[in-house]
Structures are given as C-alpha cells and as structure tokens.
GROMACS .gro file of C-alpha atoms in nm:
model
  334
    1MET     CA    1  -1.004   3.559   3.123
    2VAL     CA    2  -1.258   3.393   3.328
    3LYS     CA    3  -1.550   3.455   2.922
    4ARG     CA    4  -1.290   3.220   2.766
    5CYS     CA    5  -1.276   2.965   3.002
    6LEU     CA    6  -1.701   2.995   2.934
    7GLY     CA    7  -1.702   3.046   2.675
    8LEU     CA    8  -1.451   2.689   2.569
    9ILE     CA    9  -1.641   2.537   2.819
   10ALA     CA   10  -1.966   2.615   2.628
   11SER     CA   11  -1.844   2.562   2.280
   12VAL     CA   12  -1.692   2.178   2.424
   13ALA     CA   13  -2.050   2.102   2.565
   14VAL     CA   14  -2.176   2.193   2.280
   15THR     CA   15  -2.030   2.040   2.016
   16LEU     CA   16  -2.065   1.691   2.317
   17LEU     CA   17  -2.515   1.798   2.257
   18GLY     CA   18  -2.441   1.723   1.896
   19LEU     CA   19  -2.254   1.435   1.874
   20LEU     CA   20  -2.516   1.293   2.108
   21LEU     CA   21  -2.827   1.395   1.898
   22VAL     CA   22  -2.615   1.291   1.574
   23THR     CA   23  -2.520   0.946   1.724
   24PHE     CA   24  -2.875   0.934   1.857
   25LEU     CA   25  -3.060   1.037   1.572
   26ILE     CA   26  -2.819   0.761   1.341
   27GLY     CA   27  -2.933   0.476   1.559
   28ARG     CA   28  -3.374   0.608   1.465
   29VAL     CA   29  -3.292   0.572   1.084
   30VAL     CA   30  -3.032   0.344   1.051
   31PRO     CA   31  -3.295   0.026   0.808
   32ILE     CA   32  -3.195  -0.274   1.091
   33ASP     CA   33  -3.443  -0.274   1.369
   34PRO     CA   34  -3.274  -0.363   1.690
   35LEU     CA   35  -3.555  -0.583   1.773
   36LEU     CA   36  -3.472  -0.834   1.567
   37ALA     CA   37  -3.167  -0.906   1.681
   38ILE     CA   38  -3.257  -0.881   1.989
   39VAL     CA   39  -3.586  -1.151   1.991
   40GLY     CA   40  -3.501  -1.277   1.678
   41GLU     CA   41  -3.684  -1.292   1.284
   42ARG     CA   42  -3.920  -1.574   1.454
   43ALA     CA   43  -4.094  -1.370   1.813
   44SER     CA   44  -4.459  -1.300   1.825
   45ASP     CA   45  -4.592  -0.999   1.831
   46SER     CA   46  -4.638  -1.007   2.148
   47ALA     CA   47  -4.241  -1.018   2.219
   48PHE     CA   48  -4.233  -0.707   1.988
   49ALA     CA   49  -4.416  -0.504   2.164
   50GLN     CA   50  -4.282  -0.625   2.565
   51MET     CA   51  -3.893  -0.569   2.412
   52ARG     CA   52  -3.987  -0.221   2.250
   53GLU     CA   53  -4.151  -0.100   2.538
   54LYS     CA   54  -3.894  -0.278   2.752
   55LEU     CA   55  -3.686  -0.018   2.554
   56GLY     CA   56  -3.808   0.277   2.523
   57LEU     CA   57  -3.864   0.306   2.136
   58ASP     CA   58  -4.257   0.311   2.195
   59LEU     CA   59  -4.149   0.739   2.342
   60PRO     CA   60  -4.217   1.032   2.103
   61LEU     CA   61  -3.838   1.075   2.044
   62TRP     CA   62  -3.764   1.374   2.240
   63ARG     CA   63  -3.804   1.169   2.532
   64GLN     CA   64  -3.585   0.864   2.372
   65PHE     CA   65  -3.355   1.154   2.330
   66LEU     CA   66  -3.346   1.255   2.662
   67ARG     CA   67  -3.289   0.922   2.861
   68TYR     CA   68  -3.078   0.815   2.546
   69LEU     CA   69  -2.875   1.152   2.701
   70ALA     CA   70  -2.958   1.088   3.146
   71ALA     CA   71  -2.806   0.717   3.032
   72VAL     CA   72  -2.460   0.825   2.833
   73ALA     CA   73  -2.453   1.086   3.161
   74GLN     CA   74  -2.428   0.764   3.333
   75GLY     CA   75  -2.157   0.606   3.187
   76ASP     CA   76  -2.416   0.364   2.983
   77LEU     CA   77  -2.366   0.283   2.645
   78GLY     CA   78  -2.620   0.001   2.648
   79GLN     CA   79  -2.488  -0.358   2.628
   80SER     CA   80  -2.342  -0.538   2.323
   81ILE     CA   81  -2.647  -0.787   2.206
   82LEU     CA   82  -2.321  -0.960   2.038
   83THR     CA   83  -2.132  -1.028   2.355
   84SER     CA   84  -2.368  -0.967   2.649
   85ARG     CA   85  -2.134  -0.705   2.781
   86PRO     CA   86  -2.265  -0.384   2.855
   87VAL     CA   87  -2.046  -0.153   2.574
   88LEU     CA   88  -1.832   0.066   2.726
   89GLU     CA   89  -1.656  -0.267   2.896
   90ASP     CA   90  -1.632  -0.325   2.585
   91VAL     CA   91  -1.497   0.007   2.369
   92LEU     CA   92  -1.223   0.069   2.801
   93ARG     CA   93  -1.126  -0.322   2.644
   94VAL     CA   94  -1.065  -0.285   2.218
   95PHE     CA   95  -0.927   0.072   2.292
   96PRO     CA   96  -0.608   0.018   2.387
   97ALA     CA   97  -0.487  -0.171   2.045
   98THR     CA   98  -0.649   0.141   1.838
   99LEU     CA   99  -0.426   0.383   2.102
  100GLU     CA  100  -0.146   0.175   2.022
  101LEU     CA  101  -0.141   0.079   1.670
  102ALA     CA  102  -0.218   0.446   1.616
  103THR     CA  103   0.039   0.581   1.847
  104VAL     CA  104   0.279   0.372   1.670
  105ALA     CA  105   0.172   0.589   1.285
  106VAL     CA  106   0.166   0.916   1.369
  107VAL     CA  107   0.506   0.909   1.501
  108ILE     CA  108   0.614   0.728   1.163
  109GLY     CA  109   0.416   1.020   1.065
  110ALA     CA  110   0.577   1.264   1.218
  111ALA     CA  111   0.892   1.142   1.220
  112LEU     CA  112   0.955   1.105   0.909
  113GLY     CA  113   0.660   1.340   0.760
  114VAL     CA  114   0.805   1.691   0.936
  115PRO     CA  115   1.150   1.651   0.710
  116ALA     CA  116   1.027   1.547   0.469
  117GLY     CA  117   0.824   1.887   0.414
  118VAL     CA  118   1.149   2.052   0.530
  119LEU     CA  119   1.293   1.922   0.248
  120ALA     CA  120   1.060   2.014  -0.018
  121ALA     CA  121   0.992   2.338   0.050
  122THR     CA  122   1.401   2.390   0.066
  123HIS     CA  123   1.408   2.290  -0.290
  124ARG     CA  124   1.060   2.435  -0.409
  125GLY     CA  125   1.031   2.213  -0.776
  126SER     CA  126   1.365   2.032  -0.731
  127LEU     CA  127   1.338   1.709  -0.800
  128PRO     CA  128   1.275   1.642  -0.388
  129ASP     CA  129   1.000   1.834  -0.359
  130HIS     CA  130   0.793   1.683  -0.651
  131ALA     CA  131   0.829   1.329  -0.532
  132ILE     CA  132   0.769   1.423  -0.180
  133ARG     CA  133   0.419   1.584  -0.283
  134LEU     CA  134   0.415   1.260  -0.557
  135LEU     CA  135   0.426   1.057  -0.234
  136GLY     CA  136   0.222   1.252  -0.037
  137LEU     CA  137  -0.085   1.230  -0.330
  138VAL     CA  138  -0.006   0.816  -0.377
  139GLY     CA  139  -0.103   0.829   0.067
  140HIS     CA  140  -0.401   1.033  -0.003
  141SER     CA  141  -0.548   0.782  -0.294
  142VAL     CA  142  -0.465   0.431  -0.326
  143PRO     CA  143  -0.680   0.258  -0.057
  144ILE     CA  144  -0.569   0.152   0.224
  145PHE     CA  145  -0.719  -0.143   0.250
  146TRP     CA  146  -0.536  -0.291  -0.069
  147LEU     CA  147  -0.222  -0.127   0.079
  148GLY     CA  148  -0.255  -0.336   0.395
  149LEU     CA  149  -0.360  -0.637   0.116
  150MET     CA  150   0.001  -0.608  -0.070
  151GLY     CA  151   0.158  -0.540   0.224
  152LEU     CA  152   0.047  -0.920   0.357
  153LEU     CA  153   0.142  -1.056   0.059
  154LEU     CA  154   0.505  -0.877  -0.031
  155PHE     CA  155   0.569  -0.882   0.302
  156TYR     CA  156   0.487  -1.172   0.508
  157ALA     CA  157   0.371  -1.413   0.238
  158LYS     CA  158   0.700  -1.398  -0.024
  159LEU     CA  159   0.942  -1.205   0.198
  160ASP     CA  160   0.837  -1.360   0.564
  161TRP     CA  161   1.000  -1.079   0.714
  162VAL     CA  162   0.727  -0.935   0.910
  163PRO     CA  163   0.441  -1.258   1.139
  164GLY     CA  164   0.045  -1.245   1.036
  165PRO     CA  165  -0.213  -1.105   1.112
  166GLY     CA  166  -0.303  -1.018   1.475
  167ARG     CA  167  -0.167  -0.871   1.729
  168VAL     CA  168   0.090  -1.176   1.862
  169ASP     CA  169   0.151  -1.508   1.777
  170ILE     CA  170  -0.132  -1.784   1.881
  171VAL     CA  171   0.231  -1.922   2.152
  172TYR     CA  172   0.206  -1.608   2.322
  173GLU     CA  173  -0.174  -1.542   2.423
  174GLY     CA  174  -0.250  -1.519   2.746
  175LEU     CA  175   0.100  -1.473   2.886
  176VAL     CA  176   0.083  -1.127   2.983
  177GLU     CA  177  -0.217  -0.945   3.237
  178ALA     CA  178  -0.358  -0.658   3.021
  179LYS     CA  179  -0.301  -0.354   3.288
  180THR     CA  180  -0.286  -0.114   3.014
  181GLY     CA  181  -0.416  -0.264   2.731
  182ILE     CA  182  -0.085  -0.193   2.541
  183LEU     CA  183   0.034  -0.484   2.509
  184THR     CA  184   0.415  -0.396   2.432
  185LEU     CA  185   0.394  -0.211   2.703
  186ASP     CA  186   0.270  -0.475   2.912
  187ALA     CA  187   0.500  -0.706   2.789
  188LEU     CA  188   0.786  -0.511   2.925
  189LEU     CA  189   0.630  -0.417   3.309
  190ALA     CA  190   0.585  -0.845   3.272
  191GLY     CA  191   0.934  -0.870   3.226
  192GLU     CA  192   0.844  -1.085   2.889
  193THR     CA  193   1.052  -0.947   2.594
  194ASP     CA  194   1.007  -1.246   2.398
  195VAL     CA  195   0.639  -1.110   2.366
  196PHE     CA  196   0.716  -0.738   2.342
  197TRP     CA  197   0.976  -0.843   2.033
  198ASN     CA  198   0.758  -1.060   1.923
  199ALA     CA  199   0.416  -0.791   1.921
  200LEU     CA  200   0.671  -0.546   1.811
  201HIS     CA  201   0.684  -0.739   1.520
  202HIS     CA  202   0.296  -0.772   1.431
  203LEU     CA  203   0.210  -0.330   1.515
  204ALA     CA  204   0.578  -0.220   1.272
  205LEU     CA  205   0.329  -0.345   0.936
  206PRO     CA  206  -0.021  -0.263   1.051
  207SER     CA  207   0.133   0.042   1.195
  208VAL     CA  208   0.336   0.146   0.897
  209ILE     CA  209   0.149   0.133   0.634
  210LEU     CA  210  -0.200   0.361   0.872
  211GLY     CA  211   0.106   0.559   0.888
  212LEU     CA  212   0.190   0.676   0.610
  213TYR     CA  213  -0.151   0.850   0.606
  214SER     CA  214  -0.019   1.060   0.787
  215VAL     CA  215   0.338   1.052   0.671
  216ALA     CA  216   0.091   1.196   0.362
  217TYR     CA  217  -0.096   1.483   0.506
  218ILE     CA  218   0.190   1.573   0.806
  219ALA     CA  219   0.477   1.641   0.497
  220ARG     CA  220   0.213   1.839   0.304
  221MET     CA  221   0.094   2.089   0.558
  222THR     CA  222   0.444   2.136   0.675
  223ARG     CA  223   0.577   2.227   0.262
  224SER     CA  224   0.305   2.437   0.264
  225PHE     CA  225   0.407   2.641   0.695
  226MET     CA  226   0.787   2.569   0.591
  227LEU     CA  227   0.725   2.765   0.235
  228ASP     CA  228   0.589   3.111   0.396
  229GLN     CA  229   0.791   3.116   0.640
  230LEU     CA  230   1.085   3.097   0.370
  231ARG     CA  231   0.957   3.397   0.136
  232GLN     CA  232   0.916   3.649   0.584
  233GLU     CA  233   1.200   3.946   0.583
  234TYR     CA  234   1.311   3.795   0.934
  235ILE     CA  235   1.455   3.451   0.690
  236THR     CA  236   1.584   3.725   0.483
  237THR     CA  237   1.773   3.928   0.755
  238ALA     CA  238   1.936   3.574   0.963
  239ARG     CA  239   2.081   3.492   0.668
  240VAL     CA  240   2.229   3.858   0.489
  241LYS     CA  241   2.312   3.754   0.915
  242GLY     CA  242   2.513   3.551   0.813
  243LEU     CA  243   2.324   3.199   1.014
  244SER     CA  244   2.383   2.934   0.824
  245GLU     CA  245   2.164   2.722   0.618
  246ALA     CA  246   2.089   2.495   0.858
  247ARG     CA  247   2.015   2.717   1.133
  248VAL     CA  248   1.785   2.949   0.940
  249VAL     CA  249   1.568   2.686   0.787
  250TRP     CA  250   1.549   2.402   1.123
  251ARG     CA  251   1.583   2.682   1.454
  252HIS     CA  252   1.432   2.947   1.268
  253ALA     CA  253   1.140   2.904   0.998
  254LEU     CA  254   1.048   2.497   1.173
  255GLY     CA  255   1.077   2.688   1.525
  256ASN     CA  256   0.796   2.953   1.419
  257ILE     CA  257   0.546   2.713   1.273
  258ALA     CA  258   0.629   2.436   1.495
  259VAL     CA  259   0.266   2.624   1.683
  260PRO     CA  260   0.050   2.566   1.364
  261LEU     CA  261   0.224   2.169   1.310
  262ILE     CA  262   0.128   2.025   1.652
  263THR     CA  263  -0.218   2.137   1.526
  264VAL     CA  264  -0.135   1.972   1.244
  265ILE     CA  265   0.023   1.621   1.380
  266ALA     CA  266  -0.329   1.622   1.719
  267LEU     CA  267  -0.548   1.656   1.447
  268SER     CA  268  -0.360   1.406   1.238
  269TYR     CA  269  -0.301   1.145   1.521
  270ALA     CA  270  -0.710   1.164   1.605
  271HIS     CA  271  -0.822   1.076   1.196
  272LEU     CA  272  -0.581   0.770   1.276
  273LEU     CA  273  -0.797   0.678   1.606
  274GLU     CA  274  -1.134   0.684   1.436
  275GLY     CA  275  -0.968   0.567   1.126
  276SER     CA  276  -0.796   0.286   1.109
  277VAL     CA  277  -1.131   0.059   1.093
  278LEU     CA  278  -0.983  -0.103   0.719
  279THR     CA  279  -0.636  -0.137   0.857
  280GLU     CA  280  -0.797  -0.350   1.171
  281THR     CA  281  -1.014  -0.530   1.006
  282VAL     CA  282  -0.763  -0.650   0.704
  283PHE     CA  283  -0.491  -0.801   0.982
  284ALA     CA  284  -0.679  -0.882   1.150
  285TRP     CA  285  -0.576  -0.644   1.506
  286PRO     CA  286  -0.858  -0.642   1.786
  287GLY     CA  287  -0.956  -0.261   1.836
  288LEU     CA  288  -1.204  -0.077   1.878
  289GLY     CA  289  -1.214  -0.054   1.418
  290GLN     CA  290  -1.288  -0.395   1.467
  291TYR     CA  291  -1.543  -0.436   1.715
  292ILE     CA  292  -1.782  -0.132   1.568
  293THR     CA  293  -1.744  -0.323   1.222
  294ASN     CA  294  -1.853  -0.654   1.385
  295SER     CA  295  -2.141  -0.499   1.586
  296LEU     CA  296  -2.257  -0.380   1.278
  297LEU     CA  297  -2.316  -0.685   1.073
  298SER     CA  298  -2.416  -0.794   1.409
  299ALA     CA  299  -2.711  -0.560   1.353
  300ASP     CA  300  -2.542  -0.431   1.714
  301MET     CA  301  -2.637  -0.074   1.765
  302ASN     CA  302  -2.608   0.024   2.135
  303ALA     CA  303  -2.254  -0.141   2.041
  304VAL     CA  304  -2.216   0.061   1.676
  305LEU     CA  305  -2.288   0.341   1.897
  306GLY     CA  306  -2.088   0.354   2.147
  307GLY     CA  307  -1.792   0.307   1.973
  308THR     CA  308  -1.900   0.593   1.760
  309LEU     CA  309  -1.956   0.756   2.043
  310VAL     CA  310  -1.610   0.708   2.192
  311VAL     CA  311  -1.452   0.796   1.865
  312GLY     CA  312  -1.624   1.106   1.863
  313SER     CA  313  -1.578   1.196   2.180
  314VAL     CA  314  -1.131   1.135   2.136
  315PHE     CA  315  -1.155   1.377   1.925
  316ILE     CA  316  -1.276   1.649   2.045
  317GLY     CA  317  -1.049   1.589   2.334
  318LEU     CA  318  -0.738   1.650   2.094
  319ASN     CA  319  -0.904   1.972   1.967
  320LEU     CA  320  -0.998   2.126   2.200
  321LEU     CA  321  -0.580   2.007   2.375
  322SER     CA  322  -0.398   2.134   2.025
  323ASP     CA  323  -0.645   2.432   2.081
  324LEU     CA  324  -0.489   2.434   2.433
  325LEU     CA  325  -0.131   2.414   2.342
  326TYR     CA  326  -0.152   2.650   2.103
  327ARG     CA  327  -0.242   2.907   2.294
  328LEU     CA  328   0.011   2.829   2.553
  329LEU     CA  329   0.312   2.786   2.330
  330ASP     CA  330   0.171   3.126   2.099
  331PRO     CA  331   0.098   3.426   2.301
  332ARG     CA  332  -0.069   3.666   2.038
  333ALA     CA  333  -0.360   3.353   2.051
  334ARG     CA  334  -0.420   3.453   2.387
   0.00000   0.00000   0.00000
C-alpha cells in the first residue's frame, strides 16, 4: 500500500514537472517577445537590456527554468501586462465562471449521454442506435463556435428564448457580491432570486452547446461498455432466472460499468474545463478561456502560461481523482 502511494505521488510529481517544463519552453519558443509588450516598440536598447536583466532573460535557459520552478512553488505566476495584477489573482477571479459553465455542461452530458448509450446498446442495429451514433458523430465533427453562433442566431435573435451573450444582464451586474465566483450560487446565497434566474437563463444556451460534446463522448463510451457487458454469461444467467429486462440492464449491466464510467465522466469534465475557450469567446463568457485568449492577443505571456498551467493542473487533479475512485470502488484495481 505504501509503495503504491509513493508510486502515485512520484507519478504526479513527474507529470507536474513535465507540465512546468512544457509551459516554460512554450514561453521561450513562441514568436512573441514579451519585452515588446512591457517596454514598447520605441524603447531604447538600454531599456530593453535593463528589462531583460530584470526578468532574468539574460541567464542560461536552465537557470531561467529553475527560477521559474521556484516562483511557481511560491504561487507566483508572474504579473499580467493586460490587467497589471498578479496572474494567480486573475486566474482565481475568472476560473469560477469556467467551472460553473463546465459543471453544468458535464451534468447535461452525463444525464443525457448515459441513458442514450444504454438505449443504443440495448437496441443495437436499430433506428435509435443509428440515431444516437449519428448524434455522437455530429457532436464531435461540427465546430463548437459554429454551433454557438447558430444557437445565438436561432434562440436569441430569432426566437428570443434566451438572453444574449454575457453572464448576466447589465442591469443586474454588480448586485451580488462574488463570494464563490459562481454567480448562480452567489445570487442564491445573497437571496437575489432575480439575479439567479437571469444568470441561469444566460447559462442555459452555452452550457447546452458545450454539453453536446460531452453527450457525444459519454454516449459512445457507455454504448461500448454496455455492449461488452451484455455479452457476459452473468447477464444470460440473470435472464434465465426470470429477472426483468429493465433490472438486468439498469441494475446489473449498468452497475458493472459504473466504475469505468466515472473515469469517462471525469475525463469529459477535464476536457470541458480546458476546451471552453471557443464557447466563452462566442458567448462573451468571462472565464479562464476568454482570459487566456485576450492575453494571447495582447502578447501577455505570463497570463497565457499561468492559465495554461492552471488548466493542466486541474486536468492532472481530475485524472488522479478518477484513478483513486476507480481503486476505491473496484477491489480488483487495488
């Protein structure tokens, strides 16, 4: 047990170190000079040299990396040129918006994807199976920014069923104190039901658009897992004993794939957290994706790398959590 824990800790440490190395190298090889964004194009050569020395860019690459590791270990991700604030402070401010969007999207994905996968597996080769597989193909093939634009055009501009881009109507901005950063939760805590419903309406369309990708992935994996289980001998035995088909499918077969499904849903959640950039851009959602995009357009590499590092760390954390849950729920994996 101790050996496995030490191995797990070592694996996480090596992965984090690799992530730090990759983000560091990205910041050094991209064709963007961070000095230009700081001192400007018209600065003198001496000003460039002074700033280069101040940032440690005149040091050998290995020493720069060690300084970067030391800074990150202290929670210092640098200062944003765009906002003039510490990057970590900015990330903590915008990340809850991404967390809110991705959480609702993955709930939609699991609530629709799992039943759809079960339905496709139990009716293999039928019309529902073909329709669900086609939905999965479309969900992974159609660009999400196009879906977002078409959703806004249809449900906002034409039908007026949902509010426009943004997290809340302008009349409600600033009415709720950001305690958690999750606007719907903060509105409930403050007793502002009008703000809550308005924020929920704004959240509906982008979360559904983002959730479609999760539905496609979870449905496909659920179908694959279920087809494998429905061929097992214990399923035949359960049917011979006279158990109802619903009990065989939903309790026995689905129960046996619960553990791998947890991993699938956790990975889907991680992908939604890191892949919401286009959705946030289309819907003007003030989350981490939009923050990274704006920083990249402004050559604010500290913010870009800091945001990338945070997303990578969350991905590693969710993978670790799914692995721990896998071991906890399945004795064979211990």
